[in-house]
PDB file of C-alpha atoms and ligand atoms in Angstrom:
ATOM      1  CA  MET O  24       0.044  -0.006  -0.036  1.00 87.00           C
ATOM      2  CA  LYS O  25       1.266   3.477  -0.760  1.00 94.00           C
ATOM      3  CA  ASP O  26       1.984   6.305   1.836  1.00 97.00           C
ATOM      4  CA  VAL O  27      -0.734   9.152   1.663  1.00 98.00           C
ATOM      5  CA  LEU O  28      -0.345  12.561   3.377  1.00 98.00           C
ATOM      6  CA  ILE O  29      -3.300  15.139   3.515  1.00 98.00           C
ATOM      7  CA  ILE O  30      -2.972  18.633   4.705  1.00 98.00           C
ATOM      8  CA  HIS O  31      -5.174  21.832   5.186  1.00 98.00           C
ATOM      9  CA  ALA O  32      -4.413  25.375   5.560  1.00 96.00           C
ATOM     10  CA  GLY O  33      -7.581  26.364   7.489  1.00 95.00           C
ATOM     11  CA  ALA O  34     -11.333  26.815   6.817  1.00 93.00           C
ATOM     12  CA  GLY O  35     -12.659  30.377   6.085  1.00 88.00           C
ATOM     13  CA  THR O  36     -13.408  32.937   3.515  1.00 82.00           C
ATOM     14  CA  TRP O  37      -9.792  33.527   2.650  1.00 83.00           C
ATOM     15  CA  ARG O  38     -10.182  37.213   1.751  1.00 75.00           C
ATOM     16  CA  HIS O  39      -7.203  39.510   2.218  1.00 73.00           C
ATOM     17  CA  ILE O  40      -4.635  36.899   1.022  1.00 81.00           C
ATOM     18  CA  ASN O  41      -2.758  35.915  -2.137  1.00 87.00           C
ATOM     19  CA  ILE O  42      -4.034  32.407  -2.737  1.00 90.00           C
ATOM     20  CA  ASP O  43      -0.997  31.493  -5.009  1.00 92.00           C
ATOM     21  CA  ASP O  44       1.242  32.030  -1.755  1.00 94.00           C
ATOM     22  CA  VAL O  45      -1.159  29.547   0.035  1.00 94.00           C
ATOM     23  CA  VAL O  46      -0.940  27.022  -2.813  1.00 96.00           C
ATOM     24  CA  ASN O  47       2.828  27.279  -2.912  1.00 97.00           C
ATOM     25  CA  VAL O  48       2.847  26.759   0.993  1.00 97.00           C
ATOM     26  CA  ILE O  49       0.700  23.816   0.785  1.00 98.00           C
ATOM     27  CA  GLU O  50       2.854  22.144  -2.115  1.00 98.00           C
ATOM     28  CA  LYS O  51       5.986  22.848  -0.004  1.00 98.00           C
ATOM     29  CA  SER O  52       4.415  21.289   3.052  1.00 98.00           C
ATOM     30  CA  LEU O  53       3.256  18.205   1.292  1.00 98.00           C
ATOM     31  CA  LYS O  54       6.661  17.654  -0.196  1.00 98.00           C
ATOM     32  CA  ALA O  55       8.220  17.919   3.361  1.00 98.00           C
ATOM     33  CA  GLY O  56       5.721  15.759   4.960  1.00 98.00           C
ATOM     34  CA  ILE O  57       5.889  12.899   2.326  1.00 97.00           C
ATOM     35  CA  GLU O  58       9.766  13.125   2.638  1.00 96.00           C
ATOM     36  CA  ALA O  59       9.496  12.353   6.324  1.00 97.00           C
ATOM     37  CA  LEU O  60       6.694   9.923   6.049  1.00 96.00           C
ATOM     38  CA  LYS O  61       8.412   7.375   3.652  1.00 86.00           C
ATOM     39  CA  PRO O  62      11.120   6.453   6.086  1.00 88.00           C
ATOM     40  CA  GLY O  63       9.417   7.576   9.312  1.00 87.00           C
ATOM     41  CA  GLY O  64       5.740   6.566   9.209  1.00 96.00           C
ATOM     42  CA  ALA O  65       2.550   8.292   9.455  1.00 98.00           C
ATOM     43  CA  LEU O  66       3.135  10.400  12.643  1.00 98.00           C
ATOM     44  CA  GLU O  67       6.510  11.656  11.400  1.00 98.00           C
ATOM     45  CA  GLY O  68       4.981  12.785   8.016  1.00 98.00           C
ATOM     46  CA  ALA O  69       2.017  14.456   9.847  1.00 98.00           C
ATOM     47  CA  VAL O  70       4.200  16.379  12.298  1.00 98.00           C
ATOM     48  CA  ALA O  71       6.672  17.352   9.603  1.00 98.00           C
ATOM     49  CA  ALA O  72       3.918  18.760   7.280  1.00 98.00           C
ATOM     50  CA  THR O  73       2.324  20.526  10.146  1.00 98.00           C
ATOM     51  CA  LYS O  74       5.716  22.051  11.181  1.00 98.00           C
ATOM     52  CA  ALA O  75       6.184  23.366   7.526  1.00 98.00           C
ATOM     53  CA  LEU O  76       2.768  24.960   7.636  1.00 98.00           C
ATOM     54  CA  GLU O  77       3.570  26.527  11.133  1.00 98.00           C
ATOM     55  CA  ASP O  78       6.885  27.983   9.665  1.00 98.00           C
ATOM     56  CA  SER O  79       5.156  29.552   6.595  1.00 96.00           C
ATOM     57  CA  GLY O  80       4.500  32.680   8.293  1.00 95.00           C
ATOM     58  CA  ILE O  81       1.223  33.057   6.261  1.00 93.00           C
ATOM     59  CA  LEU O  82      -1.207  30.825   8.081  1.00 95.00           C
ATOM     60  CA  ASN O  83      -2.673  31.128  11.488  1.00 95.00           C
ATOM     61  CA  ALA O  84      -0.397  28.831  13.416  1.00 97.00           C
ATOM     62  CA  GLY O  85       3.364  28.923  14.562  1.00 98.00           C
ATOM     63  CA  VAL O  86       5.017  32.203  13.592  1.00 97.00           C
ATOM     64  CA  GLY O  87       1.975  33.298  11.675  1.00 96.00           C
ATOM     65  CA  SER O  88      -0.425  33.070  14.655  1.00 96.00           C
ATOM     66  CA  VAL O  89      -3.176  35.722  15.067  1.00 93.00           C
ATOM     67  CA  VAL O  90      -3.120  37.831  18.354  1.00 93.00           C
ATOM     68  CA  ASP O  91      -5.499  37.883  21.212  1.00 92.00           C
ATOM     69  CA  ILE O  92      -7.111  41.085  22.757  1.00 88.00           C
ATOM     70  CA  THR O  93      -3.982  42.148  24.384  1.00 92.00           C
ATOM     71  CA  GLY O  94      -2.047  41.903  21.257  1.00 94.00           C
ATOM     72  CA  LYS O  95      -0.182  38.571  22.290  1.00 97.00           C
ATOM     73  CA  VAL O  96       0.287  35.120  20.661  1.00 98.00           C
ATOM     74  CA  SER O  97      -0.953  31.955  22.525  1.00 98.00           C
ATOM     75  CA  MET O  98      -1.064  28.635  20.444  1.00 98.00           C
ATOM     76  CA  ASP O  99      -2.727  25.166  20.880  1.00 98.00           C
ATOM     77  CA  ALA O 100      -1.575  22.132  19.048  1.00 98.00           C
ATOM     78  CA  GLY O 101      -2.053  18.280  19.171  1.00 98.00           C
ATOM     79  CA  VAL O 102      -0.846  14.863  17.746  1.00 98.00           C
ATOM     80  CA  MET O 103      -2.314  11.403  17.872  1.00 98.00           C
ATOM     81  CA  ASP O 104      -1.022   8.000  16.696  1.00 98.00           C
ATOM     82  CA  GLY O 105      -3.809   5.580  15.405  1.00 98.00           C
ATOM     83  CA  GLY O 106      -1.913   2.455  15.973  1.00 96.00           C
ATOM     84  CA  SER O 107      -1.287   3.052  19.859  1.00 97.00           C
ATOM     85  CA  GLY O 108      -4.045   5.401  20.425  1.00 97.00           C
ATOM     86  CA  ARG O 109      -1.520   7.640  22.119  1.00 98.00           C
ATOM     87  CA  ALA O 110      -2.028  11.383  22.067  1.00 98.00           C
ATOM     88  CA  GLY O 111      -0.298  14.589  23.070  1.00 98.00           C
ATOM     89  CA  ALA O 112      -1.368  18.160  23.195  1.00 98.00           C
ATOM     90  CA  VAL O 113      -0.337  21.729  24.432  1.00 98.00           C
ATOM     91  CA  ALA O 114      -2.642  24.594  25.104  1.00 98.00           C
ATOM     92  CA  SER O 115      -2.008  28.243  25.460  1.00 98.00           C
ATOM     93  CA  VAL O 116       1.564  28.033  24.867  1.00 98.00           C
ATOM     94  CA  THR O 117       3.783  31.117  23.919  1.00 98.00           C
ATOM     95  CA  TYR O 118       7.397  29.753  23.965  1.00 98.00           C
ATOM     96  CA  PRO O 119       7.690  27.349  21.235  1.00 98.00           C
ATOM     97  CA  LYS O 120       8.075  28.230  17.467  1.00 98.00           C
ATOM     98  CA  ASN O 121       6.535  24.857  16.736  1.00 98.00           C
ATOM     99  CA  PRO O 122       3.856  23.978  19.264  1.00 98.00           C
ATOM    100  CA  VAL O 123       3.227  20.620  17.149  1.00 98.00           C
ATOM    101  CA  ILE O 124       6.656  19.474  18.194  1.00 98.00           C
ATOM    102  CA  LEU O 125       6.028  20.182  21.772  1.00 98.00           C
ATOM    103  CA  ALA O 126       2.737  18.407  21.514  1.00 98.00           C
ATOM    104  CA  ARG O 127       4.551  15.190  20.213  1.00 98.00           C
ATOM    105  CA  LYS O 128       7.103  15.449  23.065  1.00 98.00           C
ATOM    106  CA  VAL O 129       4.244  15.470  25.641  1.00 98.00           C
ATOM    107  CA  MET O 130       2.943  12.282  23.995  1.00 98.00           C
ATOM    108  CA  GLU O 131       6.430  10.562  23.815  1.00 98.00           C
ATOM    109  CA  LEU O 132       8.159  11.832  27.014  1.00 98.00           C
ATOM    110  CA  THR O 133       5.316  12.041  29.596  1.00 98.00           C
ATOM    111  CA  ASP O 134       2.416   9.924  30.964  1.00 98.00           C
ATOM    112  CA  HIS O 135       0.055  12.744  30.146  1.00 98.00           C
ATOM    113  CA  ILE O 136      -1.935  14.040  27.145  1.00 98.00           C
ATOM    114  CA  LEU O 137      -2.390  17.704  27.665  1.00 98.00           C
ATOM    115  CA  LEU O 138       0.072  20.323  29.131  1.00 98.00           C
ATOM    116  CA  ALA O 139      -1.090  24.038  29.232  1.00 98.00           C
ATOM    117  CA  GLY O 140       0.294  27.535  29.678  1.00 98.00           C
ATOM    118  CA  PRO O 141       3.580  28.543  31.459  1.00 98.00           C
ATOM    119  CA  ASP O 142       4.500  25.144  32.657  1.00 98.00           C
ATOM    120  CA  ALA O 143       4.139  23.779  29.123  1.00 98.00           C
ATOM    121  CA  ASP O 144       6.305  26.609  27.963  1.00 98.00           C
ATOM    122  CA  LYS O 145       8.876  25.587  30.768  1.00 98.00           C
ATOM    123  CA  PHE O 146       8.769  22.141  29.413  1.00 98.00           C
ATOM    124  CA  ALA O 147       9.650  23.552  25.710  1.00 98.00           C
ATOM    125  CA  ILE O 148      12.664  25.638  27.197  1.00 98.00           C
ATOM    126  CA  LYS O 149      13.814  22.547  29.047  1.00 98.00           C
ATOM    127  CA  LEU O 150      13.751  20.486  25.814  1.00 98.00           C
ATOM    128  CA  GLY O 151      15.577  23.234  24.092  1.00 98.00           C
ATOM    129  CA  LEU O 152      13.023  23.783  21.434  1.00 98.00           C
ATOM    130  CA  GLU O 153      13.180  26.638  19.193  1.00 98.00           C
ATOM    131  CA  LYS O 154      11.678  30.012  20.565  1.00 98.00           C
ATOM    132  CA  HIS O 155       8.714  31.805  18.830  1.00 98.00           C
ATOM    133  CA  PRO O 156       9.798  35.224  17.502  1.00 97.00           C
ATOM    134  CA  GLY O 157       6.652  36.824  18.809  1.00 97.00           C
ATOM    135  CA  PRO O 158       3.638  38.286  16.763  1.00 97.00           C
ATOM    136  CA  SER O 159       4.341  38.827  13.220  1.00 94.00           C
ATOM    137  CA  GLU O 160       4.246  42.490  11.572  1.00 94.00           C
ATOM    138  CA  LYS O 161       1.053  41.207   9.781  1.00 91.00           C
ATOM    139  CA  ALA O 162      -0.680  40.237  13.006  1.00 91.00           C
ATOM    140  CA  MET O 163       0.247  43.311  14.801  1.00 94.00           C
ATOM    141  CA  LYS O 164      -0.911  45.684  11.820  1.00 92.00           C
ATOM    142  CA  ARG O 165      -4.205  43.703  11.819  1.00 86.00           C
ATOM    143  CA  TYR O 166      -4.474  44.169  15.611  1.00 87.00           C
ATOM    144  CA  ARG O 167      -3.838  47.929  15.285  1.00 88.00           C
ATOM    145  CA  ASP O 168      -6.392  48.052  12.494  1.00 84.00           C
ATOM    146  CA  ILE O 169      -8.910  46.394  14.653  1.00 80.00           C
ATOM    147  CA  LEU O 170      -8.282  48.718  17.712  1.00 81.00           C
ATOM    148  CA  SER O 171      -8.396  51.833  15.427  1.00 81.00           C
ATOM    149  CA  ARG O 172     -12.008  50.826  14.442  1.00 75.00           C
ATOM    150  CA  GLY O 173     -12.900  51.655  18.187  1.00 67.00           C
ATOM    151  CA  GLU O 174     -13.258  48.043  19.118  1.00 58.00           C
ATOM    152  CA  GLU O 175     -10.904  48.192  22.064  1.00 53.00           C
ATOM    153  CA  GLY O 176     -11.809  47.574  25.460  1.00 49.00           C
ATOM    154  CA  VAL O 177     -13.192  44.155  26.179  1.00 48.00           C
ATOM    155  CA  PRO O 178     -14.798  43.030  22.967  1.00 54.00           C
ATOM    156  CA  TYR O 179     -16.979  40.264  24.542  1.00 54.00           C
ATOM    157  CA  ARG O 180     -18.371  38.218  21.869  1.00 59.00           C
ATOM    158  CA  LYS O 181     -16.566  40.019  19.092  1.00 64.00           C
ATOM    159  CA  SER O 182     -13.987  37.471  18.336  1.00 64.00           C
ATOM    160  CA  PHE O 183     -16.114  35.153  16.071  1.00 68.00           C
ATOM    161  CA  LYS O 184     -17.700  38.093  14.296  1.00 69.00           C
ATOM    162  CA  LEU O 185     -14.319  39.612  13.543  1.00 68.00           C
ATOM    163  CA  ALA O 186     -13.062  36.318  12.307  1.00 66.00           C
ATOM    164  CA  LEU O 187     -15.770  36.046   9.868  1.00 66.00           C
ATOM    165  CA  GLU O 188     -15.801  39.739   8.870  1.00 67.00           C
ATOM    166  CA  LEU O 189     -12.075  39.889   8.248  1.00 65.00           C
ATOM    167  CA  GLY O 190     -11.996  36.678   6.230  1.00 60.00           C
ATOM    168  CA  LEU O 191      -9.684  35.035   8.425  1.00 63.00           C
ATOM    169  CA  HIS O 192      -8.542  31.401   7.777  1.00 66.00           C
ATOM    170  CA  ASP O 193      -7.861  29.312  10.738  1.00 77.00           C
ATOM    171  CA  THR O 194      -5.748  26.512  11.869  1.00 92.00           C
ATOM    172  CA  VAL O 195      -3.382  24.074   9.936  1.00 97.00           C
ATOM    173  CA  GLY O 196      -3.213  20.217  10.134  1.00 98.00           C
ATOM    174  CA  ALA O 197      -2.339  16.924   8.564  1.00 98.00           C
ATOM    175  CA  VAL O 198      -3.514  13.356   8.570  1.00 98.00           C
ATOM    176  CA  ALA O 199      -1.370  10.513   7.104  1.00 98.00           C
ATOM    177  CA  VAL O 200      -1.540   6.650   6.501  1.00 98.00           C
ATOM    178  CA  ASP O 201       1.792   4.808   5.935  1.00 97.00           C
ATOM    179  CA  SER O 202       2.400   1.582   3.973  1.00 95.00           C
ATOM    180  CA  SER O 203       1.507  -0.628   7.003  1.00 96.00           C
ATOM    181  CA  GLY O 204      -1.857   0.990   7.379  1.00 97.00           C
ATOM    182  CA  ARG O 205      -1.041   3.145  10.501  1.00 97.00           C
ATOM    183  CA  VAL O 206      -2.651   6.483  10.657  1.00 98.00           C
ATOM    184  CA  ALA O 207      -1.838   9.728  12.519  1.00 98.00           C
ATOM    185  CA  ALA O 208      -2.946  13.193  12.962  1.00 98.00           C
ATOM    186  CA  ALA O 209      -1.409  16.592  13.938  1.00 98.00           C
ATOM    187  CA  VAL O 210      -2.917  20.064  14.275  1.00 98.00           C
ATOM    188  CA  SER O 211      -1.684  23.435  15.241  1.00 98.00           C
ATOM    189  CA  THR O 212      -3.266  26.844  15.676  1.00 98.00           C
ATOM    190  CA  GLY O 213      -2.910  30.482  17.017  1.00 97.00           C
ATOM    191  CA  GLY O 214      -6.647  30.263  17.862  1.00 95.00           C
ATOM    192  CA  VAL O 215      -9.372  32.747  16.894  1.00 90.00           C
ATOM    193  CA  ILE O 216      -8.397  36.293  16.543  1.00 88.00           C
ATOM    194  CA  MET O 217      -8.915  38.898  19.476  1.00 86.00           C
ATOM    195  CA  LYS O 218      -9.660  35.816  21.876  1.00 89.00           C
ATOM    196  CA  PHE O 219      -9.449  36.190  25.582  1.00 89.00           C
ATOM    197  CA  PRO O 220      -6.198  35.456  27.012  1.00 93.00           C
ATOM    198  CA  GLY O 221      -6.197  32.023  28.376  1.00 95.00           C
ATOM    199  CA  ARG O 222      -8.877  30.797  26.073  1.00 94.00           C
ATOM    200  CA  VAL O 223      -8.075  27.254  24.680  1.00 97.00           C
ATOM    201  CA  GLY O 224      -9.738  25.859  21.475  1.00 96.00           C
ATOM    202  CA  ASP O 225     -10.277  22.426  19.780  1.00 97.00           C
ATOM    203  CA  SER O 226      -6.844  22.045  18.589  1.00 98.00           C
ATOM    204  CA  SER O 227      -5.611  20.590  22.020  1.00 98.00           C
ATOM    205  CA  ILE O 228      -8.633  18.455  22.667  1.00 98.00           C
ATOM    206  CA  PRO O 229      -8.625  14.855  21.368  1.00 98.00           C
ATOM    207  CA  GLY O 230     -11.762  13.974  19.615  1.00 98.00           C
ATOM    208  CA  ALA O 231     -12.556  17.752  18.934  1.00 98.00           C
ATOM    209  CA  GLY O 232      -9.595  19.096  16.859  1.00 98.00           C
ATOM    210  CA  PHE O 233      -7.935  15.988  16.219  1.00 98.00           C
ATOM    211  CA  TYR O 234      -8.300  12.070  16.532  1.00 98.00           C
ATOM    212  CA  ALA O 235      -6.843   8.872  15.249  1.00 98.00           C
ATOM    213  CA  SER O 236      -7.633   5.302  15.853  1.00 98.00           C
ATOM    214  CA  GLN O 237      -6.861   1.950  14.101  1.00 97.00           C
ATOM    215  CA  THR O 238      -9.291   2.607  11.276  1.00 97.00           C
ATOM    216  CA  GLY O 239      -8.795   6.351  10.541  1.00 98.00           C
ATOM    217  CA  ALA O 240      -7.593   9.918  11.425  1.00 98.00           C
ATOM    218  CA  ALA O 241      -9.125  13.329  11.229  1.00 98.00           C
ATOM    219  CA  VAL O 242      -8.043  16.869  11.991  1.00 98.00           C
ATOM    220  CA  ALA O 243     -10.449  19.775  12.106  1.00 98.00           C
ATOM    221  CA  THR O 244     -10.313  23.709  11.475  1.00 97.00           C
ATOM    222  CA  GLY O 245     -12.883  26.348  12.259  1.00 94.00           C
ATOM    223  CA  ILE O 246     -14.252  28.040  15.470  1.00 92.00           C
ATOM    224  CA  GLY O 247     -13.077  25.945  18.195  1.00 94.00           C
ATOM    225  CA  GLU O 248     -16.042  26.283  20.437  1.00 93.00           C
ATOM    226  CA  THR O 249     -18.276  24.836  17.827  1.00 94.00           C
ATOM    227  CA  ILE O 250     -15.803  21.900  17.076  1.00 96.00           C
ATOM    228  CA  ILE O 251     -15.643  20.994  20.782  1.00 97.00           C
ATOM    229  CA  ARG O 252     -19.659  20.896  20.871  1.00 96.00           C
ATOM    230  CA  SER O 253     -19.683  18.448  18.052  1.00 97.00           C
ATOM    231  CA  PHE O 254     -16.708  16.407  18.721  1.00 98.00           C
ATOM    232  CA  LEU O 255     -16.104  16.736  14.989  1.00 98.00           C
ATOM    233  CA  THR O 256     -13.099  14.469  14.536  1.00 98.00           C
ATOM    234  CA  LEU O 257     -14.117  11.787  16.882  1.00 98.00           C
ATOM    235  CA  ARG O 258     -17.422  11.669  14.866  1.00 98.00           C
ATOM    236  CA  ALA O 259     -15.660  11.368  11.451  1.00 98.00           C
ATOM    237  CA  VAL O 260     -13.159   8.686  12.820  1.00 98.00           C
ATOM    238  CA  GLU O 261     -16.073   6.660  14.294  1.00 98.00           C
ATOM    239  CA  LEU O 262     -18.007   6.745  11.128  1.00 98.00           C
ATOM    240  CA  MET O 263     -14.963   5.328   9.318  1.00 98.00           C
ATOM    241  CA  GLY O 264     -14.576   2.695  11.816  1.00 98.00           C
ATOM    242  CA  GLU O 265     -18.252   1.695  11.031  1.00 98.00           C
ATOM    243  CA  GLY O 266     -17.122   1.196   7.503  1.00 98.00           C
ATOM    244  CA  TYR O 267     -18.261   4.345   5.849  1.00 98.00           C
ATOM    245  CA  SER O 268     -15.845   5.684   3.065  1.00 98.00           C
ATOM    246  CA  ALA O 269     -13.765   8.800   4.012  1.00 98.00           C
ATOM    247  CA  GLU O 270     -15.960  11.035   1.828  1.00 98.00           C
ATOM    248  CA  THR O 271     -19.117   9.938   3.320  1.00 98.00           C
ATOM    249  CA  SER O 272     -17.708  10.103   7.001  1.00 98.00           C
ATOM    250  CA  ALA O 273     -16.350  13.724   6.411  1.00 98.00           C
ATOM    251  CA  LYS O 274     -19.668  14.725   4.814  1.00 98.00           C
ATOM    252  CA  LEU O 275     -21.745  13.312   7.623  1.00 98.00           C
ATOM    253  CA  ALA O 276     -19.666  14.790  10.203  1.00 98.00           C
ATOM    254  CA  ILE O 277     -19.781  18.212   8.969  1.00 98.00           C
ATOM    255  CA  MET O 278     -23.546  18.003   8.325  1.00 98.00           C
ATOM    256  CA  LYS O 279     -23.978  17.067  11.883  1.00 98.00           C
ATOM    257  CA  HIS O 280     -21.730  19.660  12.965  1.00 98.00           C
ATOM    258  CA  THR O 281     -23.599  22.219  10.802  1.00 97.00           C
ATOM    259  CA  SER O 282     -26.861  21.115  12.294  1.00 97.00           C
ATOM    260  CA  ILE O 283     -25.443  21.995  15.828  1.00 96.00           C
ATOM    261  CA  SER O 284     -23.554  25.234  15.097  1.00 93.00           C
ATOM    262  CA  GLY O 285     -24.614  26.499  11.810  1.00 93.00           C
ATOM    263  CA  PRO O 286     -22.636  27.320   8.411  1.00 93.00           C
ATOM    264  CA  ASN O 287     -19.334  29.186   8.229  1.00 90.00           C
ATOM    265  CA  THR O 288     -18.011  27.357  11.265  1.00 92.00           C
ATOM    266  CA  ALA O 289     -15.654  24.215  10.420  1.00 95.00           C
ATOM    267  CA  GLY O 290     -13.871  21.981   8.074  1.00 97.00           C
ATOM    268  CA  LEU O 291     -11.906  18.805   8.240  1.00 98.00           C
ATOM    269  CA  ILE O 292      -9.551  16.298   6.425  1.00 98.00           C
ATOM    270  CA  VAL O 293      -9.717  12.549   6.920  1.00 98.00           C
ATOM    271  CA  VAL O 294      -7.908   9.489   6.061  1.00 98.00           C
ATOM    272  CA  ARG O 295      -8.668   5.702   6.423  1.00 98.00           C
ATOM    273  CA  TYR O 296      -6.280   2.919   7.081  1.00 98.00           C
ATOM    274  CA  ASP O 297      -6.564   1.743   3.530  1.00 97.00           C
ATOM    275  CA  GLY O 298      -5.636   5.193   2.032  1.00 97.00           C
ATOM    276  CA  ASP O 299      -9.001   6.284   1.240  1.00 98.00           C
ATOM    277  CA  PHE O 300      -9.137  10.041   2.113  1.00 98.00           C
ATOM    278  CA  SER O 301     -11.489  13.221   1.821  1.00 98.00           C
ATOM    279  CA  ALA O 302     -12.210  16.803   3.136  1.00 98.00           C
ATOM    280  CA  ALA O 303     -15.468  18.671   3.951  1.00 98.00           C
ATOM    281  CA  PHE O 304     -16.246  22.254   5.096  1.00 97.00           C
ATOM    282  CA  ASN O 305     -19.058  24.595   5.657  1.00 95.00           C
ATOM    283  CA  THR O 306     -17.165  27.654   4.980  1.00 93.00           C
ATOM    284  CA  GLU O 307     -16.585  29.415   1.654  1.00 91.00           C
ATOM    285  CA  ALA O 308     -13.118  27.679   1.203  1.00 93.00           C
ATOM    286  CA  MET O 309     -10.637  25.391   2.894  1.00 95.00           C
ATOM    287  CA  PRO O 310      -7.495  24.994   0.820  1.00 96.00           C
ATOM    288  CA  TRP O 311      -6.275  21.330   1.299  1.00 98.00           C
ATOM    289  CA  GLY O 312      -3.954  19.026  -0.589  1.00 98.00           C
ATOM    290  CA  PHE O 313      -2.759  15.499  -0.891  1.00 98.00           C
ATOM    291  CA  ILE O 314       0.424  13.723  -1.894  1.00 98.00           C
ATOM    292  CA  THR O 315       1.317  10.045  -2.218  1.00 97.00           C
ATOM    293  CA  SER O 316       4.640   7.981  -2.114  1.00 96.00           C
ATOM    294  CA  GLU O 317       3.752   7.340  -5.884  1.00 95.00           C
ATOM    295  CA  GLY O 318       4.018  11.062  -6.746  1.00 93.00           C
ATOM    296  CA  GLU O 319       0.494  11.967  -7.071  1.00 97.00           C
ATOM    297  CA  MET O 320      -0.222  15.610  -5.731  1.00 97.00           C
ATOM    298  CA  GLY O 321      -3.373  17.709  -5.747  1.00 97.00           C
ATOM    299  CA  VAL O 322      -4.577  21.177  -4.156  1.00 97.00           C
ATOM    300  CA  MET O 323      -8.296  21.759  -3.683  1.00 97.00           C
ATOM    301  CA  GLY O 324     -10.805  23.774  -1.662  1.00 96.00           C
ATOM    302  CA  LEU O 325      -9.455  27.129  -2.960  1.00 94.00           C
ATOM    303  CA  PRO O 326     -11.827  30.143  -2.716  1.00 89.00           C
ATOM    304  CA  LYS O 327     -13.599  30.886  -5.989  1.00 82.00           C
ATOM    305  CA  ARG O 328     -12.381  34.276  -6.658  1.00 63.00           C
ATOM    306  CA  LYS O 329      -8.861  35.171  -7.657  1.00 52.00           C
ATOM    307  CA  LEU O 330      -7.306  37.783  -5.420  1.00 44.00           C
TER     308      LEU O 330
HETATM  309  N1  LIG J 402      -9.726  25.819  15.408  1.00 55.17           N
HETATM  310  C1  LIG J 402      -8.928  26.634  16.217  1.00 55.17           C
HETATM  311  C2  LIG J 402      -9.464  27.261  17.410  1.00 55.17           C
HETATM  312  O1  LIG J 402     -10.655  27.643  17.347  1.00 55.17           O
HETATM  313  O2  LIG J 402      -8.760  27.619  18.361  1.00 55.17           O
END
């Protein structure tokens, strides 16, 4: 069986961004992921691809993360290995440049699943992980623009409205299956723009933002609070476990999600142990792509207009 890697750059309306840049980042990340997947297996590939997306600087994760209402970056990430059922995650971290690497370390080096806040940052420092450079110029410009609209103070319940209005994309992630049929998931995010400090989304919660079992893996993107309500990835993976195709599982999961939280809220990518894969979203767009060890590659889910 061939190796397959699927990644996404986030669900949203994708306004205010050059989509060609996004396609370039997706292709580069797919190549980085499949290079790691071939010798290393599904988890290696999913983490390497997610790290490349975090490093791109143009997506809402890692160095490109959006800021909270105080102008600071805090990030969530998670990984899960379907073969062992083990997961690792971090929430509200500020230190690591690559939260997905720290999430993997939590899975591999501790008895725990989720580490949060300053103590998770201390763990990253202890491990010698690379330091995050702080909010990007672009993130700070957007922050200042929002404040200049007179929305400073405590914008209770403005975060989701702003995310939609500004056309922001959200979260990055990868799912993979290797030649032995073992699947894995990895996800990383800067969270929703203008969130409360301390807010944690779906990307550090197994079953919500990411999930993997022996039959399939899924990662989600979108407004975290809605994804936590629907346990979107657990739902999709359970459907694959019941024998549904990747496409049907993704579609049924997003339909159920939409019936709970409405449209413009989420998307997901899924892969099954036999290499079947798919994606579904209820937003205008969710750029995603796939690559196989046999050299097939594709990018889909782009916004209809050309910017
Ligand atoms: N989906 C990422 C978040 O809401 O934090």
